[in-house]
Coordinates of C-alpha atoms and ligand atoms in Angstrom, one line a residue:
M1 CA 121.7 93.0 74.6
E2 CA 119.2 93.4 77.3
K3 CA 119.1 90.5 79.7
K4 CA 116.0 88.6 80.2
L5 CA 114.3 89.4 83.5
K6 CA 112.1 87.0 85.4
S7 CA 108.4 87.6 85.3
H8 CA 106.2 88.0 88.3
G9 CA 102.8 86.7 87.1
A10 CA 99.8 88.8 86.3
W11 CA 96.6 89.8 88.0
I12 CA 93.5 87.9 87.0
G13 CA 90.7 90.1 85.7
K14 CA 90.4 93.8 85.9
W15 CA 88.9 94.1 89.3
T16 CA 91.9 92.6 90.8
F17 CA 94.1 95.5 89.8
I18 CA 91.6 98.1 91.0
L19 CA 91.3 96.3 94.3
A20 CA 95.0 95.8 94.8
A21 CA 95.8 99.4 93.8
T22 CA 93.0 100.6 96.1
G23 CA 94.3 98.2 98.8
S24 CA 97.7 99.9 98.4
A25 CA 96.3 103.4 98.5
V26 CA 93.8 103.0 101.3
G27 CA 95.5 102.4 104.5
L28 CA 96.9 104.3 107.5
G29 CA 97.4 107.3 105.3
N30 CA 93.7 107.8 105.0
I31 CA 92.5 106.8 108.5
W32 CA 95.4 107.6 110.7
G33 CA 97.4 110.2 108.7
F34 CA 94.8 112.3 106.9
P35 CA 92.7 113.2 110.0
Y36 CA 95.7 114.0 112.2
K37 CA 97.5 116.0 109.6
A38 CA 94.3 118.0 108.8
G39 CA 94.0 118.5 112.6
T40 CA 97.5 119.8 113.1
N41 CA 97.3 121.9 110.0
G42 CA 94.1 123.8 111.0
G43 CA 91.5 121.8 109.0
G44 CA 89.6 123.2 106.0
A45 CA 92.5 125.0 104.1
F46 CA 94.6 121.9 104.4
V47 CA 91.8 119.7 103.2
L48 CA 91.2 122.0 100.2
I49 CA 94.9 122.0 99.2
Y50 CA 95.0 118.3 99.7
L51 CA 92.1 117.8 97.3
L52 CA 93.6 120.1 94.7
C53 CA 96.8 118.1 94.9
I54 CA 95.0 114.8 94.4
V55 CA 93.3 116.1 91.2
M56 CA 96.0 118.3 89.7
I57 CA 99.1 116.3 90.7
G58 CA 98.0 112.9 92.0
V59 CA 95.7 111.5 89.3
P60 CA 97.9 112.6 86.4
I61 CA 100.9 111.0 88.0
M62 CA 99.0 107.8 88.8
I63 CA 98.2 107.5 85.2
S64 CA 101.8 107.9 84.3
E65 CA 103.1 105.4 86.8
I66 CA 100.6 102.7 85.5
I67 CA 101.6 103.5 81.9
I68 CA 105.3 103.0 82.7
G69 CA 104.8 100.0 84.8
R70 CA 102.5 98.1 82.6
R71 CA 104.5 98.7 79.4
A72 CA 107.7 97.5 81.0
G73 CA 106.2 94.7 83.1
N74 CA 109.1 95.1 85.6
S75 CA 110.1 96.5 88.9
P76 CA 110.3 100.4 89.0
I77 CA 114.0 100.5 88.5
N78 CA 114.0 98.4 85.4
A79 CA 110.7 99.8 84.2
M80 CA 112.2 103.3 84.3
K81 CA 115.4 102.2 82.7
R82 CA 113.8 100.2 79.9
T83 CA 111.2 102.8 79.1
A84 CA 113.9 105.5 79.0
L85 CA 116.1 103.5 76.7
D86 CA 113.1 102.7 74.4
S87 CA 112.4 106.4 74.3
N88 CA 116.1 107.2 73.4
S89 CA 116.6 108.7 76.8
S90 CA 119.3 108.2 79.4
S91 CA 119.2 105.0 81.5
L92 CA 119.9 107.3 84.5
W93 CA 116.1 107.6 84.8
R94 CA 116.4 104.4 86.7
L95 CA 117.5 106.5 89.6
V96 CA 113.8 107.5 90.0
G97 CA 113.2 103.8 90.8
W98 CA 116.0 103.8 93.3
S99 CA 114.7 106.8 95.1
G100 CA 111.3 105.1 95.2
I101 CA 112.7 102.0 96.8
T102 CA 114.5 104.1 99.4
A103 CA 111.3 105.9 100.1
G104 CA 109.4 102.6 100.4
V105 CA 111.8 101.3 103.0
L106 CA 111.7 104.5 105.0
I107 CA 108.0 104.5 105.0
L108 CA 107.6 100.8 105.7
S109 CA 109.8 101.3 108.8
F110 CA 107.4 103.7 110.5
Y111 CA 104.3 102.3 108.9
S112 CA 104.8 99.0 110.6
V113 CA 105.1 100.7 114.0
I114 CA 101.8 102.5 113.6
A115 CA 100.1 99.4 112.1
G116 CA 101.5 97.5 115.1
I117 CA 99.6 99.9 117.3
C118 CA 96.4 99.0 115.3
L119 CA 97.1 95.4 116.0
N120 CA 97.4 96.1 119.7
Y121 CA 94.2 98.1 119.6
I122 CA 92.3 95.0 118.4
F123 CA 92.8 93.6 121.9
I124 CA 92.4 96.9 123.6
A125 CA 89.0 97.4 122.0
A126 CA 88.0 93.8 122.8
F127 CA 88.9 94.0 126.5
P128 CA 88.5 97.7 127.3
S129 CA 90.1 99.1 130.5
E130 CA 87.7 100.0 133.3
V131 CA 90.0 102.7 134.6
L132 CA 91.9 104.3 131.8
T133 CA 90.4 107.1 129.7
S134 CA 91.1 106.6 126.0
S135 CA 93.8 109.3 126.1
D136 CA 95.5 107.6 129.0
Q137 CA 95.1 104.3 127.2
F138 CA 97.0 105.6 124.2
G139 CA 99.6 107.1 126.5
A140 CA 100.1 103.7 128.1
V141 CA 100.4 101.9 124.7
I142 CA 103.2 104.2 123.5
A143 CA 105.0 104.5 126.8
S144 CA 106.3 100.9 126.5
P145 CA 109.1 100.4 124.0
L146 CA 108.8 96.6 124.4
N147 CA 105.1 96.7 123.6
L148 CA 105.5 98.8 120.5
L149 CA 108.5 96.7 119.3
F150 CA 106.5 93.5 119.8
W151 CA 103.6 94.6 117.7
H152 CA 105.9 96.2 115.1
T153 CA 107.6 92.8 114.8
V154 CA 104.3 91.0 114.4
F155 CA 103.2 93.4 111.7
M156 CA 106.5 93.3 109.8
L157 CA 106.4 89.5 109.9
L158 CA 102.9 89.5 108.4
T159 CA 104.0 91.8 105.6
F160 CA 107.0 89.7 104.9
L161 CA 105.0 86.5 104.7
I162 CA 102.5 87.9 102.3
V163 CA 105.1 89.4 100.0
S164 CA 107.2 86.3 100.0
A165 CA 104.2 84.3 98.9
G166 CA 104.0 86.5 95.8
V167 CA 101.6 88.9 94.4
K168 CA 99.2 86.6 92.8
N169 CA 98.5 84.4 95.8
G170 CA 99.3 86.9 98.5
I171 CA 98.0 90.3 97.6
G172 CA 95.1 89.9 95.2
R173 CA 92.8 87.7 97.2
M174 CA 92.8 89.4 100.5
V175 CA 91.6 92.8 99.5
K176 CA 88.6 91.6 97.7
I177 CA 86.2 91.2 100.6
L178 CA 87.9 93.1 103.3
M179 CA 88.2 96.5 101.7
P180 CA 84.5 96.9 101.0
M181 CA 83.9 95.8 104.6
L182 CA 86.1 98.5 105.9
G183 CA 84.2 101.0 103.7
F184 CA 80.9 99.9 105.2
L185 CA 82.2 100.1 108.8
L186 CA 83.5 103.6 108.2
I187 CA 80.1 104.7 106.8
F188 CA 78.5 103.2 109.9
M189 CA 80.9 105.2 112.1
V190 CA 80.1 108.4 110.2
I191 CA 76.4 107.8 110.8
Y192 CA 77.1 107.2 114.5
A193 CA 79.2 110.4 114.7
M194 CA 76.4 112.3 112.9
F195 CA 74.0 111.5 115.7
N196 CA 76.3 111.4 118.7
G197 CA 79.1 113.8 117.9
A198 CA 79.6 117.5 117.0
F199 CA 78.9 117.0 113.3
V200 CA 78.2 120.5 112.3
R201 CA 81.3 121.8 113.9
T202 CA 83.2 119.0 112.0
L203 CA 81.8 120.1 108.7
E204 CA 82.9 123.6 109.4
F205 CA 86.3 122.5 110.6
L206 CA 87.0 120.3 107.6
F207 CA 85.2 122.2 104.8
A208 CA 85.2 125.9 105.7
P209 CA 88.8 126.8 104.8
D210 CA 90.5 129.4 107.0
F211 CA 93.4 130.7 105.0
S212 CA 94.8 132.9 107.7
S213 CA 96.9 130.2 109.1
V214 CA 98.2 128.7 105.8
T215 CA 101.9 128.7 105.3
A216 CA 104.3 127.1 102.8
E217 CA 104.5 124.3 105.3
T218 CA 100.8 123.6 104.9
F219 CA 101.2 123.2 101.2
L220 CA 104.1 120.9 101.5
S221 CA 102.4 118.8 104.1
A222 CA 99.1 118.6 102.1
M223 CA 101.1 117.6 99.0
G224 CA 103.1 115.0 100.8
Q225 CA 99.9 113.6 102.2
A226 CA 98.4 113.4 98.8
F227 CA 101.4 111.5 97.4
F228 CA 101.5 109.2 100.4
S229 CA 97.8 108.5 100.4
L230 CA 97.7 107.6 96.7
S231 CA 100.9 105.5 97.1
L232 CA 102.6 107.7 94.4
G233 CA 106.1 108.8 93.7
M234 CA 107.8 105.6 94.9
G235 CA 106.9 103.0 92.4
S236 CA 104.2 101.0 94.3
I237 CA 101.6 101.8 91.7
M238 CA 104.2 101.3 89.0
A239 CA 105.1 97.9 90.3
Y240 CA 101.4 97.0 90.5
G241 CA 100.8 98.4 87.0
A242 CA 103.3 95.8 85.8
Y243 CA 100.7 93.2 86.7
M244 CA 97.8 94.9 85.1
P245 CA 96.0 93.3 82.1
K246 CA 96.7 95.0 78.8
D247 CA 93.1 95.5 77.9
Q248 CA 92.3 97.4 81.1
K249 CA 91.8 101.2 80.7
V250 CA 94.5 103.2 82.5
V251 CA 92.7 106.5 82.8
P252 CA 89.3 105.5 84.2
T253 CA 91.0 103.0 86.5
S254 CA 93.2 105.7 87.9
F255 CA 90.1 107.9 88.6
T256 CA 88.4 105.0 90.3
V257 CA 91.3 104.3 92.6
A258 CA 91.9 108.0 93.4
S259 CA 88.2 108.5 94.1
L260 CA 87.9 105.6 96.4
D261 CA 91.0 106.7 98.3
T262 CA 89.8 110.2 98.7
L263 CA 86.3 109.0 99.8
V264 CA 87.9 106.9 102.5
A265 CA 90.0 109.8 103.8
M266 CA 86.9 112.0 103.9
L267 CA 84.9 109.4 105.7
A268 CA 87.6 108.9 108.3
G269 CA 87.6 112.7 108.9
L270 CA 83.9 112.7 109.3
A271 CA 83.9 109.8 111.7
I272 CA 86.8 111.0 113.9
F273 CA 86.3 114.8 114.4
P274 CA 82.7 114.7 115.7
I275 CA 84.0 112.5 118.5
I276 CA 87.0 114.6 119.1
F277 CA 84.9 117.8 119.4
V278 CA 82.2 116.3 121.5
F279 CA 84.7 114.9 124.1
N280 CA 86.6 118.2 124.0
L281 CA 89.7 116.5 122.8
E282 CA 92.3 118.4 120.9
P283 CA 92.0 118.2 117.0
N284 CA 95.8 118.9 116.8
S285 CA 96.9 116.2 119.1
G286 CA 98.9 114.3 116.5
P287 CA 99.4 110.6 115.7
G288 CA 97.2 109.4 118.5
L289 CA 94.1 111.1 117.1
V290 CA 92.4 108.1 115.5
F291 CA 93.1 105.7 118.4
V292 CA 91.9 108.1 121.1
S293 CA 88.8 109.2 119.3
M294 CA 87.6 105.8 118.0
L295 CA 88.2 104.2 121.3
S296 CA 86.2 106.9 123.1
A297 CA 83.3 106.2 120.6
F298 CA 83.5 102.4 121.0
N299 CA 83.5 102.8 124.8
Q300 CA 80.3 104.7 124.6
M301 CA 78.3 102.8 122.0
Q302 CA 76.3 99.7 122.3
F303 CA 78.2 96.6 121.2
G304 CA 81.2 98.9 121.1
Q305 CA 83.5 96.1 122.1
I306 CA 82.5 94.0 119.1
I307 CA 82.4 96.9 116.6
G308 CA 85.6 98.3 117.9
T309 CA 87.4 95.0 117.6
F310 CA 86.2 94.6 114.1
F311 CA 87.2 98.1 113.2
F312 CA 90.8 97.6 114.3
I313 CA 91.0 94.3 112.6
L314 CA 89.9 95.8 109.3
L315 CA 92.2 98.8 109.8
S316 CA 95.1 96.5 110.4
I317 CA 94.3 94.6 107.2
A318 CA 94.0 97.9 105.3
A319 CA 97.5 98.7 106.6
L320 CA 98.7 95.3 105.5
S321 CA 97.4 95.7 102.0
S322 CA 99.4 98.9 101.9
S323 CA 102.6 97.7 103.6
I324 CA 102.9 94.9 101.1
S325 CA 103.0 97.4 98.3
L326 CA 105.7 99.3 100.1
L327 CA 107.8 96.2 100.1
E328 CA 106.9 94.9 96.6
P329 CA 109.0 97.3 94.4
G330 CA 112.3 96.4 96.1
V331 CA 111.5 92.7 96.3
A332 CA 110.5 92.7 92.6
Y333 CA 113.8 94.4 91.7
L334 CA 116.0 92.0 93.7
S335 CA 114.2 88.9 92.5
E336 CA 113.8 89.8 88.8
E337 CA 117.5 90.6 88.6
G338 CA 118.2 87.2 90.1
F339 CA 120.1 88.6 93.1
L340 CA 117.9 86.9 95.6
S341 CA 114.9 84.7 95.5
R342 CA 111.6 86.4 96.3
K343 CA 111.6 85.0 99.8
Y344 CA 115.1 86.1 100.7
A345 CA 114.6 89.5 99.0
A346 CA 111.5 90.1 101.1
L347 CA 113.4 88.9 104.2
A348 CA 116.4 91.2 103.6
I349 CA 114.3 94.3 103.0
S350 CA 111.8 93.8 105.7
L351 CA 114.6 93.1 108.2
F352 CA 116.2 96.3 107.3
A353 CA 113.0 98.3 107.5
W354 CA 112.3 96.5 110.8
S355 CA 115.6 97.7 112.3
L356 CA 114.9 101.3 111.2
G357 CA 111.5 101.0 112.7
I358 CA 113.0 100.7 116.2
G359 CA 113.9 104.4 116.0
T360 CA 110.2 105.2 115.4
A361 CA 109.0 103.0 118.2
L362 CA 111.5 104.6 120.6
S363 CA 110.5 108.1 119.4
F364 CA 107.3 107.7 121.4
N365 CA 109.1 107.1 124.6
L366 CA 112.9 106.8 125.3
L367 CA 113.9 109.0 122.4
S368 CA 111.0 111.4 122.5
E369 CA 113.4 114.3 123.1
F370 CA 115.8 113.3 120.4
N371 CA 115.6 115.2 117.1
L372 CA 116.9 113.3 114.0
T373 CA 116.4 116.4 111.8
P374 CA 116.0 119.9 113.2
G375 CA 112.8 120.2 115.2
R376 CA 111.6 116.7 114.3
N377 CA 111.8 113.5 116.3
F378 CA 112.5 110.1 114.6
L379 CA 109.0 109.4 113.3
D380 CA 108.5 113.0 112.1
S381 CA 111.8 113.0 110.4
M382 CA 111.1 109.7 108.5
D383 CA 107.7 111.0 107.6
F384 CA 109.2 114.3 106.4
I385 CA 112.1 112.8 104.4
A386 CA 109.9 110.2 102.7
N387 CA 106.5 111.9 102.3
Q388 CA 107.5 115.5 101.9
I389 CA 110.7 115.1 99.9
L390 CA 111.2 111.8 98.3
L391 CA 107.7 111.1 97.1
P392 CA 107.0 114.5 95.6
L393 CA 110.5 114.5 94.1
G394 CA 109.9 111.0 92.6
G395 CA 106.5 112.1 91.4
M396 CA 107.8 115.2 89.8
M397 CA 110.5 113.3 87.9
I398 CA 107.9 110.8 86.7
A399 CA 105.8 113.6 85.5
I400 CA 108.7 115.2 83.7
F401 CA 109.7 111.9 82.2
V402 CA 106.3 111.1 80.8
G403 CA 105.6 114.7 79.8
W404 CA 108.8 115.5 78.1
F405 CA 110.9 112.4 77.4
M406 CA 108.9 109.3 77.0
N407 CA 108.1 108.3 73.4
K408 CA 104.6 109.5 72.5
E409 CA 103.7 106.3 70.7
L410 CA 104.5 104.2 73.7
I411 CA 102.2 106.4 75.7
T412 CA 99.3 106.3 73.3
N413 CA 99.6 102.5 73.0
E414 CA 99.2 102.1 76.7
V415 CA 96.4 104.7 77.1
G416 CA 94.4 103.1 74.4
Y417 CA 91.3 104.8 73.1
I418 CA 90.1 107.6 75.2
N419 CA 88.2 110.8 74.7
P420 CA 90.7 113.2 73.0
I421 CA 89.8 116.1 75.3
I422 CA 90.6 114.1 78.4
Y423 CA 93.9 112.9 76.8
K424 CA 94.9 116.5 76.0
L425 CA 94.0 117.6 79.5
W426 CA 96.1 114.9 81.0
R427 CA 99.0 115.8 78.7
F428 CA 98.7 119.4 79.8
F429 CA 98.6 118.5 83.5
I430 CA 101.5 116.0 83.3
K431 CA 103.7 118.3 81.2
Y432 CA 103.1 121.6 83.0
I433 CA 100.8 121.6 86.0
A434 CA 102.1 118.7 88.0
P435 CA 105.9 119.5 87.7
I436 CA 105.4 123.2 88.2
S437 CA 103.2 122.8 91.2
V438 CA 105.5 120.4 92.9
A439 CA 108.5 122.5 92.1
S440 CA 106.9 125.7 93.4
I441 CA 105.8 124.1 96.6
F442 CA 109.4 123.0 97.1
I443 CA 110.8 126.4 96.3
S444 CA 108.4 128.3 98.5
Q445 CA 109.2 125.9 101.4
I446 CA 112.9 126.6 101.0
L447 CA 112.4 130.3 100.8
Ligands
LIG501 N1 98.9 104.8 100.5 C1 99.2 104.1 101.7 C2 98.3 104.6 102.8 O1 97.6 105.6 102.7 C3 100.6 104.2 102.1 C4 101.6 103.9 101.0 C5 102.4 105.0 100.6 C6 101.6 102.7 100.3 C7 103.3 104.8 99.5 C8 102.5 102.6 99.3 C9 103.3 103.6 98.9 O2 98.3 104.1 103.9

């Protein structure tokens, strides 16, 4: 007999799911991660591979995660287990849920440090330094372990508070007004960059692929970024799918979320690189890219103080609507099993992620010479293990499960009526294209 699991409450109305899933997807990954990874990986070719990964791997897997999550109505571990059992498959599929929760905690640990820097930048933009250049400013921010730890703590606390309030009250409401506002502000920044930055050079940099520098590493990095940006492979979307109304269409919804996410990443690139080029900054300067470039722009423009403050507030909120979805799968699991109340589950996991985050905070200063994995400092190692190994692996297993093991009737019940050609295409992508692409990128990296 299966034991009865606690329920978590449902989203109200179909826009709420789209906004929450978009809130999860759109975050630091788009505005901090995408531009700096495109920059360190040479630009256009990375962007092209990234886009291919979104379409060929990301969207099909997003559809699959929602299907599993909504049908089961549980946290990813139990959702995988129940769906597998109902499909006469092994309950070991629940390990996919475990790997997801692990990835979520690893990501949350460094996500909170970077989001903490965004919080700090709200004040830096509001009260700009008269003497420091924006590069030196970023250097000063990351040089101080105490400063990074302070903001990391504030951000983790906010994440904890929202998740412990529960998804219905905490998550749904916030994203509704603020996400569209962030979108508008980004469009404004792109227009600004168009007139004041090196826009043509940016278009070439981002959209004229130069394949000469592409390596196996570029593929892995672009694929990891696609998973990360769409919040896939770790159960965030699956956990949110559990709260999606039954009459909402899975396939169009996934396309909407993926398109919005991709749009924001592109806008971020178009807003940031013109500034980078016009100030002769390095496009491959790494994690400081968005902070340095945006601050340079705000320091130059009229009303830059106000616009800049507003920008970093919205960016912090976008990060918050993602970080809560990193915490949610683990919290949903612990609380539905009855191990801990939602509040204590959220406290336990966020405390753990917080401690792990200390390593990332120190990797910018005291531990900058310390490599946790060969050639990678603490932040890069966390990013590598989670984004480039666990997420694609989790995503591949989900694709294999839905493509080859999950009961067909269960799938069609969830998908509902949809154009048969689109359905067949999705089946083909999820059975063959997605798993084979992930596997071959892994294999080529190992070779
Ligand atoms: N997609 C989020 C971002 O781009 C990060 C995230 C990854 C959230 C995985 C949930 C799960 O910032």
